């Protein structure tokens, strides 16, 4: 009897999450570090590497240069235990006519995640991360957390995951009003992967992060990545990031956008 109740509850929960995900997707259609898009599906290989490089140069009377590098590796540690490490750095500057440089972008982070799957649909994972972002006046951000991950839909062309967890977050900002912030946040997400064809993939992820001590302190993060596989090693990508912070720091607005494209080499 108890087993039947658990099965029925699981089906009801999956229907609810699916409807919620579709509603949220519609809201964003009408209206930043995302680690879900960093996941790779493992084949028989025990170790994978990926190196991505983005370059942009605009020049007239002034020169604008933008570059980023992203390295990651995935490793299959043992039965039902995987992990990945991502290191990313982005820098951009504007060369003014008087030979002065104006830094317009300077940010980076490192993220390590360990995942243990107990079934085909249920996972437990832990993670640590450190980074900085000059544009958001963030001198330092470090966090560690623990959560569960559930596969809700697994079709040939579409896979849907949900995740719930908590993370301890420590931030240092370059503002006069608030220099440091340490708190516990809930971190929840929905991740949908669509295989449009053998060469084209679309990855959408929506995060909701809420402070456990102040209900007005919350963030929404949305990321959409379009990937086109050129061959077994090379792929082109277009990425859109949107962040809504209900309590931004300094005089920053609540909305933040980041658009970029690049090429990735996997080996």
PDB file of N, CA and C in Angstrom, residues 162-257:
ATOM      1  N   UNK A 162      15.119  18.464 -12.612  1.00  0.00           N
ATOM      2  CA  UNK A 162      14.884  19.455 -11.566  1.00  0.00           C
ATOM      3  C   UNK A 162      15.900  19.232 -10.463  1.00  0.00           C
ATOM      4  N   UNK A 163      16.206  20.296  -9.744  1.00  0.00           N
ATOM      5  CA  UNK A 163      17.168  20.194  -8.654  1.00  0.00           C
ATOM      6  C   UNK A 163      16.781  21.089  -7.494  1.00  0.00           C
ATOM      7  N   UNK A 164      17.038  20.616  -6.273  1.00  0.00           N
ATOM      8  CA  UNK A 164      16.759  21.373  -5.053  1.00  0.00           C
ATOM      9  C   UNK A 164      17.957  21.226  -4.127  1.00  0.00           C
ATOM     10  N   UNK A 165      18.405  22.335  -3.534  1.00  0.00           N
ATOM     11  CA  UNK A 165      19.544  22.246  -2.640  1.00  0.00           C
ATOM     12  C   UNK A 165      19.737  23.514  -1.832  1.00  0.00           C
ATOM     13  N   UNK A 166      20.797  23.524  -1.033  1.00  0.00           N
ATOM     14  CA  UNK A 166      21.178  24.682  -0.228  1.00  0.00           C
ATOM     15  C   UNK A 166      22.665  24.938  -0.406  1.00  0.00           C
ATOM     16  N   UNK A 167      23.040  26.222  -0.323  1.00  0.00           N
ATOM     17  CA  UNK A 167      24.445  26.574  -0.441  1.00  0.00           C
ATOM     18  C   UNK A 167      24.789  27.704   0.518  1.00  0.00           C
ATOM     19  N   UNK A 168      25.994  27.628   1.069  1.00  0.00           N
ATOM     20  CA  UNK A 168      26.530  28.683   1.922  1.00  0.00           C
ATOM     21  C   UNK A 168      27.302  29.639   1.023  1.00  0.00           C
ATOM     22  N   UNK A 169      26.924  30.913   1.046  1.00  0.00           N
ATOM     23  CA  UNK A 169      27.450  31.897   0.106  1.00  0.00           C
ATOM     24  C   UNK A 169      28.154  33.023   0.854  1.00  0.00           C
ATOM     25  N   UNK A 170      29.362  33.347   0.406  1.00  0.00           N
ATOM     26  CA  UNK A 170      30.138  34.450   0.977  1.00  0.00           C
ATOM     27  C   UNK A 170      30.562  35.375  -0.152  1.00  0.00           C
ATOM     28  N   UNK A 171      30.219  36.664  -0.038  1.00  0.00           N
ATOM     29  CA  UNK A 171      30.511  37.627  -1.093  1.00  0.00           C
ATOM     30  C   UNK A 171      31.151  38.884  -0.512  1.00  0.00           C
ATOM     31  N   UNK A 172      32.107  39.439  -1.244  1.00  0.00           N
ATOM     32  CA  UNK A 172      32.736  40.712  -0.909  1.00  0.00           C
ATOM     33  C   UNK A 172      32.540  41.652  -2.086  1.00  0.00           C
ATOM     34  N   UNK A 173      31.911  42.820  -1.839  1.00  0.00           N
ATOM     35  CA  UNK A 173      31.572  43.764  -2.897  1.00  0.00           C
ATOM     36  C   UNK A 173      32.369  45.062  -2.747  1.00  0.00           C
ATOM     37  N   UNK A 174      32.609  45.689  -3.876  1.00  0.00           N
ATOM     38  CA  UNK A 174      33.315  46.961  -3.913  1.00  0.00           C
ATOM     39  C   UNK A 174      32.303  48.105  -3.893  1.00  0.00           C
ATOM     40  N   UNK A 175      31.567  48.198  -2.788  1.00  0.00           N
ATOM     41  CA  UNK A 175      30.584  49.255  -2.608  1.00  0.00           C
ATOM     42  C   UNK A 175      30.738  49.851  -1.209  1.00  0.00           C
ATOM     43  N   UNK A 176      30.244  51.086  -1.064  1.00  0.00           N
ATOM     44  CA  UNK A 176      30.332  51.746   0.235  1.00  0.00           C
ATOM     45  C   UNK A 176      29.206  51.313   1.170  1.00  0.00           C
ATOM     46  N   UNK A 177      28.077  50.933   0.609  1.00  0.00           N
ATOM     47  CA  UNK A 177      26.927  50.592   1.433  1.00  0.00           C
ATOM     48  C   UNK A 177      27.043  49.203   2.046  1.00  0.00           C
ATOM     49  N   UNK A 178      27.605  48.270   1.290  1.00  0.00           N
ATOM     50  CA  UNK A 178      27.658  46.891   1.771  1.00  0.00           C
ATOM     51  C   UNK A 178      28.907  46.222   1.216  1.00  0.00           C
ATOM     52  N   UNK A 179      29.862  45.912   2.111  1.00  0.00           N
ATOM     53  CA  UNK A 179      31.134  45.331   1.673  1.00  0.00           C
ATOM     54  C   UNK A 179      31.093  43.811   1.648  1.00  0.00           C
ATOM     55  N   UNK A 180      30.480  43.216   2.675  1.00  0.00           N
ATOM     56  CA  UNK A 180      30.495  41.759   2.813  1.00  0.00           C
ATOM     57  C   UNK A 180      29.083  41.225   3.031  1.00  0.00           C
ATOM     58  N   UNK A 181      28.883  40.012   2.567  1.00  0.00           N
ATOM     59  CA  UNK A 181      27.592  39.364   2.758  1.00  0.00           C
ATOM     60  C   UNK A 181      27.813  37.869   2.886  1.00  0.00           C
ATOM     61  N   UNK A 182      27.304  37.283   3.969  1.00  0.00           N
ATOM     62  CA  UNK A 182      27.420  35.849   4.212  1.00  0.00           C
ATOM     63  C   UNK A 182      26.043  35.321   4.596  1.00  0.00           C
ATOM     64  N   UNK A 183      25.564  34.348   3.861  1.00  0.00           N
ATOM     65  CA  UNK A 183      24.237  33.819   4.154  1.00  0.00           C
ATOM     66  C   UNK A 183      24.066  32.435   3.555  1.00  0.00           C
ATOM     67  N   UNK A 184      22.938  31.825   3.897  1.00  0.00           N
ATOM     68  CA  UNK A 184      22.557  30.517   3.375  1.00  0.00           C
ATOM     69  C   UNK A 184      21.416  30.711   2.390  1.00  0.00           C
ATOM     70  N   UNK A 185      21.570  30.160   1.186  1.00  0.00           N
ATOM     71  CA  UNK A 185      20.547  30.279   0.158  1.00  0.00           C
ATOM     72  C   UNK A 185      20.029  28.906  -0.251  1.00  0.00           C
ATOM     73  N   UNK A 186      18.756  28.883  -0.634  1.00  0.00           N
ATOM     74  CA  UNK A 186      18.244  27.710  -1.336  1.00  0.00           C
ATOM     75  C   UNK A 186      18.531  27.919  -2.817  1.00  0.00           C
ATOM     76  N   UNK A 187      18.916  26.869  -3.501  1.00  0.00           N
ATOM     77  CA  UNK A 187      19.198  26.955  -4.932  1.00  0.00           C
ATOM     78  C   UNK A 187      18.395  25.868  -5.646  1.00  0.00           C
ATOM     79  N   UNK A 188      17.540  26.286  -6.540  1.00  0.00           N
ATOM     80  CA  UNK A 188      16.611  25.383  -7.206  1.00  0.00           C
ATOM     81  C   UNK A 188      16.650  25.650  -8.702  1.00  0.00           C
ATOM     82  N   UNK A 189      16.519  24.618  -9.506  1.00  0.00           N
ATOM     83  CA  UNK A 189      16.620  24.829 -10.937  1.00  0.00           C
ATOM     84  C   UNK A 189      15.781  23.829 -11.719  1.00  0.00           C
ATOM     85  N   UNK A 190      15.508  24.207 -12.958  1.00  0.00           N
ATOM     86  CA  UNK A 190      14.924  23.344 -13.971  1.00  0.00           C
ATOM     87  C   UNK A 190      15.831  23.411 -15.188  1.00  0.00           C
ATOM     88  N   UNK A 191      16.169  22.250 -15.736  1.00  0.00           N
ATOM     89  CA  UNK A 191      17.092  22.162 -16.856  1.00  0.00           C
ATOM     90  C   UNK A 191      16.469  21.297 -17.958  1.00  0.00           C
ATOM     91  N   UNK A 192      16.331  21.881 -19.150  1.00  0.00           N
ATOM     92  CA  UNK A 192      15.734  21.166 -20.287  1.00  0.00           C
ATOM     93  C   UNK A 192      16.723  21.123 -21.436  1.00  0.00           C
ATOM     94  N   UNK A 193      17.033  19.921 -21.920  1.00  0.00           N
ATOM     95  CA  UNK A 193      17.933  19.724 -23.051  1.00  0.00           C
ATOM     96  C   UNK A 193      17.130  19.191 -24.237  1.00  0.00           C
ATOM     97  N   UNK A 194      17.231  19.890 -25.372  1.00  0.00           N
ATOM     98  CA  UNK A 194      16.505  19.495 -26.572  1.00  0.00           C
ATOM     99  C   UNK A 194      17.502  19.154 -27.682  1.00  0.00           C
ATOM    100  N   UNK A 195      17.408  17.957 -28.223  1.00  0.00           N
ATOM    101  CA  UNK A 195      18.238  17.543 -29.358  1.00  0.00           C
ATOM    102  C   UNK A 195      17.425  17.761 -30.625  1.00  0.00           C
ATOM    103  N   UNK A 196      17.654  18.876 -31.282  1.00  0.00           N
ATOM    104  CA  UNK A 196      16.903  19.217 -32.485  1.00  0.00           C
ATOM    105  C   UNK A 196      17.291  18.297 -33.632  1.00  0.00           C
ATOM    106  N   UNK A 197      18.569  17.954 -33.695  1.00  0.00           N
ATOM    107  CA  UNK A 197      19.076  16.994 -34.668  1.00  0.00           C
ATOM    108  C   UNK A 197      20.341  16.381 -34.079  1.00  0.00           C
ATOM    109  N   UNK A 198      21.027  15.563 -34.850  1.00  0.00           N
ATOM    110  CA  UNK A 198      22.258  14.963 -34.358  1.00  0.00           C
ATOM    111  C   UNK A 198      23.348  16.007 -34.161  1.00  0.00           C
ATOM    112  N   UNK A 199      23.234  17.139 -34.841  1.00  0.00           N
ATOM    113  CA  UNK A 199      24.268  18.174 -34.774  1.00  0.00           C
ATOM    114  C   UNK A 199      23.860  19.401 -33.984  1.00  0.00           C
ATOM    115  N   UNK A 200      22.569  19.541 -33.678  1.00  0.00           N
ATOM    116  CA  UNK A 200      22.078  20.766 -33.049  1.00  0.00           C
ATOM    117  C   UNK A 200      21.427  20.440 -31.710  1.00  0.00           C
ATOM    118  N   UNK A 201      21.826  21.204 -30.687  1.00  0.00           N
ATOM    119  CA  UNK A 201      21.278  21.014 -29.351  1.00  0.00           C
ATOM    120  C   UNK A 201      20.934  22.365 -28.735  1.00  0.00           C
ATOM    121  N   UNK A 202      19.827  22.410 -28.007  1.00  0.00           N
ATOM    122  CA  UNK A 202      19.389  23.606 -27.296  1.00  0.00           C
ATOM    123  C   UNK A 202      19.264  23.273 -25.817  1.00  0.00           C
ATOM    124  N   UNK A 203      19.949  24.064 -24.964  1.00  0.00           N
ATOM    125  CA  UNK A 203      19.971  23.822 -23.528  1.00  0.00           C
ATOM    126  C   UNK A 203      19.391  25.048 -22.827  1.00  0.00           C
ATOM    127  N   UNK A 204      18.296  24.874 -22.103  1.00  0.00           N
ATOM    128  CA  UNK A 204      17.660  25.954 -21.346  1.00  0.00           C
ATOM    129  C   UNK A 204      17.691  25.618 -19.854  1.00  0.00           C
ATOM    130  N   UNK A 205      18.102  26.586 -19.056  1.00  0.00           N
ATOM    131  CA  UNK A 205      18.157  26.371 -17.613  1.00  0.00           C
ATOM    132  C   UNK A 205      17.608  27.595 -16.887  1.00  0.00           C
ATOM    133  N   UNK A 206      16.793  27.338 -15.886  1.00  0.00           N
ATOM    134  CA  UNK A 206      16.219  28.393 -15.061  1.00  0.00           C
ATOM    135  C   UNK A 206      16.542  28.126 -13.598  1.00  0.00           C
ATOM    136  N   UNK A 207      17.173  29.112 -12.944  1.00  0.00           N
ATOM    137  CA  UNK A 207      17.521  29.026 -11.529  1.00  0.00           C
ATOM    138  C   UNK A 207      16.635  29.963 -10.707  1.00  0.00           C
ATOM    139  N   UNK A 208      16.327  29.536  -9.493  1.00  0.00           N
ATOM    140  CA  UNK A 208      15.702  30.415  -8.501  1.00  0.00           C
ATOM    141  C   UNK A 208      16.467  30.254  -7.197  1.00  0.00           C
ATOM    142  N   UNK A 209      17.087  31.353  -6.742  1.00  0.00           N
ATOM    143  CA  UNK A 209      17.902  31.320  -5.526  1.00  0.00           C
ATOM    144  C   UNK A 209      17.315  32.300  -4.515  1.00  0.00           C
ATOM    145  N   UNK A 210      17.021  31.798  -3.315  1.00  0.00           N
ATOM    146  CA  UNK A 210      16.338  32.582  -2.294  1.00  0.00           C
ATOM    147  C   UNK A 210      17.119  32.544  -0.992  1.00  0.00           C
ATOM    148  N   UNK A 211      17.283  33.729  -0.391  1.00  0.00           N
ATOM    149  CA  UNK A 211      17.934  33.794   0.909  1.00  0.00           C
ATOM    150  C   UNK A 211      17.036  33.168   1.973  1.00  0.00           C
ATOM    151  N   UNK A 212      17.633  32.441   2.918  1.00  0.00           N
ATOM    152  CA  UNK A 212      16.853  31.814   3.979  1.00  0.00           C
ATOM    153  C   UNK A 212      16.569  32.774   5.128  1.00  0.00           C
ATOM    154  N   UNK A 213      17.146  33.981   5.091  1.00  0.00           N
ATOM    155  CA  UNK A 213      16.955  34.929   6.193  1.00  0.00           C
ATOM    156  C   UNK A 213      16.192  36.180   5.765  1.00  0.00           C
ATOM    157  N   UNK A 214      16.060  36.417   4.455  1.00  0.00           N
ATOM    158  CA  UNK A 214      15.358  37.609   3.991  1.00  0.00           C
ATOM    159  C   UNK A 214      14.600  37.261   2.717  1.00  0.00           C
ATOM    160  N   UNK A 215      13.286  37.286   2.773  1.00  0.00           N
ATOM    161  CA  UNK A 215      12.470  36.799   1.663  1.00  0.00           C
ATOM    162  C   UNK A 215      12.563  37.682   0.418  1.00  0.00           C
ATOM    163  N   UNK A 216      12.922  38.961   0.567  1.00  0.00           N
ATOM    164  CA  UNK A 216      13.031  39.847  -0.584  1.00  0.00           C
ATOM    165  C   UNK A 216      14.361  39.706  -1.315  1.00  0.00           C
ATOM    166  N   UNK A 217      15.286  38.967  -0.720  1.00  0.00           N
ATOM    167  CA  UNK A 217      16.591  38.756  -1.339  1.00  0.00           C
ATOM    168  C   UNK A 217      16.546  37.472  -2.168  1.00  0.00           C
ATOM    169  N   UNK A 218      16.234  37.615  -3.443  1.00  0.00           N
ATOM    170  CA  UNK A 218      16.166  36.446  -4.313  1.00  0.00           C
ATOM    171  C   UNK A 218      16.672  36.810  -5.707  1.00  0.00           C
ATOM    172  N   UNK A 219      17.044  35.771  -6.460  1.00  0.00           N
ATOM    173  CA  UNK A 219      17.559  35.941  -7.818  1.00  0.00           C
ATOM    174  C   UNK A 219      16.884  34.948  -8.759  1.00  0.00           C
ATOM    175  N   UNK A 220      16.691  35.373  -9.979  1.00  0.00           N
ATOM    176  CA  UNK A 220      16.268  34.505 -11.073  1.00  0.00           C
ATOM    177  C   UNK A 220      17.355  34.546 -12.136  1.00  0.00           C
ATOM    178  N   UNK A 221      17.784  33.405 -12.595  1.00  0.00           N
ATOM    179  CA  UNK A 221      18.795  33.333 -13.633  1.00  0.00           C
ATOM    180  C   UNK A 221      18.308  32.407 -14.742  1.00  0.00           C
ATOM    181  N   UNK A 222      18.422  32.886 -15.972  1.00  0.00           N
ATOM    182  CA  UNK A 222      18.012  32.082 -17.112  1.00  0.00           C
ATOM    183  C   UNK A 222      19.142  32.046 -18.129  1.00  0.00           C
ATOM    184  N   UNK A 223      19.416  30.866 -18.658  1.00  0.00           N
ATOM    185  CA  UNK A 223      20.453  30.712 -19.675  1.00  0.00           C
ATOM    186  C   UNK A 223      19.945  29.833 -20.803  1.00  0.00           C
ATOM    187  N   UNK A 224      20.210  30.266 -22.029  1.00  0.00           N
ATOM    188  CA  UNK A 224      19.858  29.483 -23.202  1.00  0.00           C
ATOM    189  C   UNK A 224      21.101  29.356 -24.077  1.00  0.00           C
ATOM    190  N   UNK A 225      21.458  28.109 -24.424  1.00  0.00           N
ATOM    191  CA  UNK A 225      22.645  27.847 -25.230  1.00  0.00           C
ATOM    192  C   UNK A 225      22.252  27.049 -26.470  1.00  0.00           C
ATOM    193  N   UNK A 226      22.651  27.572 -27.616  1.00  0.00           N
ATOM    194  CA  UNK A 226      22.455  26.880 -28.887  1.00  0.00           C
ATOM    195  C   UNK A 226      23.814  26.332 -29.331  1.00  0.00           C
ATOM    196  N   UNK A 227      23.904  25.026 -29.535  1.00  0.00           N
ATOM    197  CA  UNK A 227      25.164  24.398 -29.922  1.00  0.00           C
ATOM    198  C   UNK A 227      25.004  23.698 -31.268  1.00  0.00           C
ATOM    199  N   UNK A 228      25.971  23.956 -32.147  1.00  0.00           N
ATOM    200  CA  UNK A 228      25.998  23.305 -33.453  1.00  0.00           C
ATOM    201  C   UNK A 228      27.310  22.538 -33.588  1.00  0.00           C
ATOM    202  N   UNK A 229      27.213  21.225 -33.714  1.00  0.00           N
ATOM    203  CA  UNK A 229      28.389  20.366 -33.782  1.00  0.00           C
ATOM    204  C   UNK A 229      28.936  20.351 -35.204  1.00  0.00           C
ATOM    205  N   UNK A 230      30.173  20.854 -35.362  1.00  0.00           N
ATOM    206  CA  UNK A 230      30.807  20.907 -36.673  1.00  0.00           C
ATOM    207  C   UNK A 230      31.387  19.556 -37.063  1.00  0.00           C
ATOM    208  N   UNK A 231      32.021  18.882 -36.095  1.00  0.00           N
ATOM    209  CA  UNK A 231      32.532  17.526 -36.295  1.00  0.00           C
ATOM    210  C   UNK A 231      32.656  16.874 -34.923  1.00  0.00           C
ATOM    211  N   UNK A 232      33.401  15.797 -34.800  1.00  0.00           N
ATOM    212  CA  UNK A 232      33.494  15.085 -33.520  1.00  0.00           C
ATOM    213  C   UNK A 232      34.221  15.882 -32.447  1.00  0.00           C
ATOM    214  N   UNK A 233      34.998  16.892 -32.848  1.00  0.00           N
ATOM    215  CA  UNK A 233      35.803  17.640 -31.887  1.00  0.00           C
ATOM    216  C   UNK A 233      35.425  19.112 -31.760  1.00  0.00           C
ATOM    217  N   UNK A 234      34.836  19.678 -32.803  1.00  0.00           N
ATOM    218  CA  UNK A 234      34.557  21.107 -32.818  1.00  0.00           C
ATOM    219  C   UNK A 234      33.060  21.384 -32.798  1.00  0.00           C
ATOM    220  N   UNK A 235      32.671  22.440 -32.045  1.00  0.00           N
ATOM    221  CA  UNK A 235      31.273  22.855 -32.058  1.00  0.00           C
ATOM    222  C   UNK A 235      31.187  24.366 -31.895  1.00  0.00           C
ATOM    223  N   UNK A 236      30.219  24.964 -32.558  1.00  0.00           N
ATOM    224  CA  UNK A 236      29.937  26.397 -32.458  1.00  0.00           C
ATOM    225  C   UNK A 236      28.785  26.599 -31.477  1.00  0.00           C
ATOM    226  N   UNK A 237      28.829  27.688 -30.701  1.00  0.00           N
ATOM    227  CA  UNK A 237      27.776  27.923 -29.708  1.00  0.00           C
ATOM    228  C   UNK A 237      27.388  29.393 -29.656  1.00  0.00           C
ATOM    229  N   UNK A 238      26.123  29.620 -29.371  1.00  0.00           N
ATOM    230  CA  UNK A 238      25.578  30.954 -29.105  1.00  0.00           C
ATOM    231  C   UNK A 238      24.910  30.898 -27.740  1.00  0.00           C
ATOM    232  N   UNK A 239      25.214  31.881 -26.884  1.00  0.00           N
ATOM    233  CA  UNK A 239      24.767  31.821 -25.495  1.00  0.00           C
ATOM    234  C   UNK A 239      24.115  33.125 -25.064  1.00  0.00           C
ATOM    235  N   UNK A 240      22.970  33.010 -24.415  1.00  0.00           N
ATOM    236  CA  UNK A 240      22.254  34.155 -23.864  1.00  0.00           C
ATOM    237  C   UNK A 240      22.052  33.940 -22.367  1.00  0.00           C
ATOM    238  N   UNK A 241      22.475  34.923 -21.557  1.00  0.00           N
ATOM    239  CA  UNK A 241      22.301  34.861 -20.111  1.00  0.00           C
ATOM    240  C   UNK A 241      21.481  36.051 -19.633  1.00  0.00           C
ATOM    241  N   UNK A 242      20.535  35.774 -18.750  1.00  0.00           N
ATOM    242  CA  UNK A 242      19.736  36.838 -18.133  1.00  0.00           C
ATOM    243  C   UNK A 242      19.699  36.611 -16.632  1.00  0.00           C
ATOM    244  N   UNK A 243      19.876  37.684 -15.880  1.00  0.00           N
ATOM    245  CA  UNK A 243      19.873  37.610 -14.413  1.00  0.00           C
ATOM    246  C   UNK A 243      18.988  38.720 -13.863  1.00  0.00           C
ATOM    247  N   UNK A 244      18.089  38.358 -12.965  1.00  0.00           N
ATOM    248  CA  UNK A 244      17.285  39.322 -12.219  1.00  0.00           C
ATOM    249  C   UNK A 244      17.623  39.200 -10.753  1.00  0.00           C
ATOM    250  N   UNK A 245      18.115  40.278 -10.179  1.00  0.00           N
ATOM    251  CA  UNK A 245      18.478  40.323  -8.758  1.00  0.00           C
ATOM    252  C   UNK A 245      17.562  41.333  -8.078  1.00  0.00           C
ATOM    253  N   UNK A 246      16.696  40.869  -7.192  1.00  0.00           N
ATOM    254  CA  UNK A 246      15.736  41.751  -6.551  1.00  0.00           C
ATOM    255  C   UNK A 246      16.385  42.736  -5.594  1.00  0.00           C
ATOM    256  N   UNK A 247      17.581  42.411  -5.103  1.00  0.00           N
ATOM    257  CA  UNK A 247      18.317  43.325  -4.233  1.00  0.00           C
ATOM    258  C   UNK A 247      19.743  43.470  -4.763  1.00  0.00           C
ATOM    259  N   UNK A 248      19.912  44.234  -5.851  1.00  0.00           N
ATOM    260  CA  UNK A 248      21.249  44.396  -6.434  1.00  0.00           C
ATOM    261  C   UNK A 248      22.146  45.247  -5.534  1.00  0.00           C
ATOM    262  N   UNK A 249      23.446  45.132  -5.762  1.00  0.00           N
ATOM    263  CA  UNK A 249      24.411  45.873  -4.953  1.00  0.00           C
ATOM    264  C   UNK A 249      24.793  47.175  -5.647  1.00  0.00           C
ATOM    265  N   UNK A 250      25.105  48.194  -4.827  1.00  0.00           N
ATOM    266  CA  UNK A 250      25.489  49.482  -5.364  1.00  0.00           C
ATOM    267  C   UNK A 250      24.350  50.105  -6.150  1.00  0.00           C
ATOM    268  N   UNK A 251      24.706  50.761  -7.258  1.00  0.00           N
ATOM    269  CA  UNK A 251      23.698  51.396  -8.116  1.00  0.00           C
ATOM    270  C   UNK A 251      23.393  50.561  -9.343  1.00  0.00           C
ATOM    271  N   UNK A 252      23.719  49.275  -9.293  1.00  0.00           N
ATOM    272  CA  UNK A 252      23.414  48.388 -10.410  1.00  0.00           C
ATOM    273  C   UNK A 252      21.913  48.162 -10.510  1.00  0.00           C
ATOM    274  N   UNK A 253      21.422  47.983 -11.716  1.00  0.00           N
ATOM    275  CA  UNK A 253      20.011  47.692 -11.907  1.00  0.00           C
ATOM    276  C   UNK A 253      19.690  46.250 -11.550  1.00  0.00           C
ATOM    277  N   UNK A 254      18.422  45.942 -11.529  1.00  0.00           N
ATOM    278  CA  UNK A 254      18.002  44.584 -11.185  1.00  0.00           C
ATOM    279  C   UNK A 254      18.211  43.598 -12.335  1.00  0.00           C
ATOM    280  N   UNK A 255      18.318  44.104 -13.562  1.00  0.00           N
ATOM    281  CA  UNK A 255      18.440  43.239 -14.732  1.00  0.00           C
ATOM    282  C   UNK A 255      19.858  43.259 -15.284  1.00  0.00           C
ATOM    283  N   UNK A 256      20.332  42.072 -15.716  1.00  0.00           N
ATOM    284  CA  UNK A 256      21.684  41.924 -16.248  1.00  0.00           C
ATOM    285  C   UNK A 256      21.638  40.947 -17.413  1.00  0.00           C
ATOM    286  N   UNK A 257      22.233  41.349 -18.555  1.00  0.00           N
ATOM    287  CA  UNK A 257      22.242  40.515 -19.754  1.00  0.00           C
ATOM    288  C   UNK A 257      23.680  40.247 -20.200  1.00  0.00           C
TER     289      UNK A 257
END
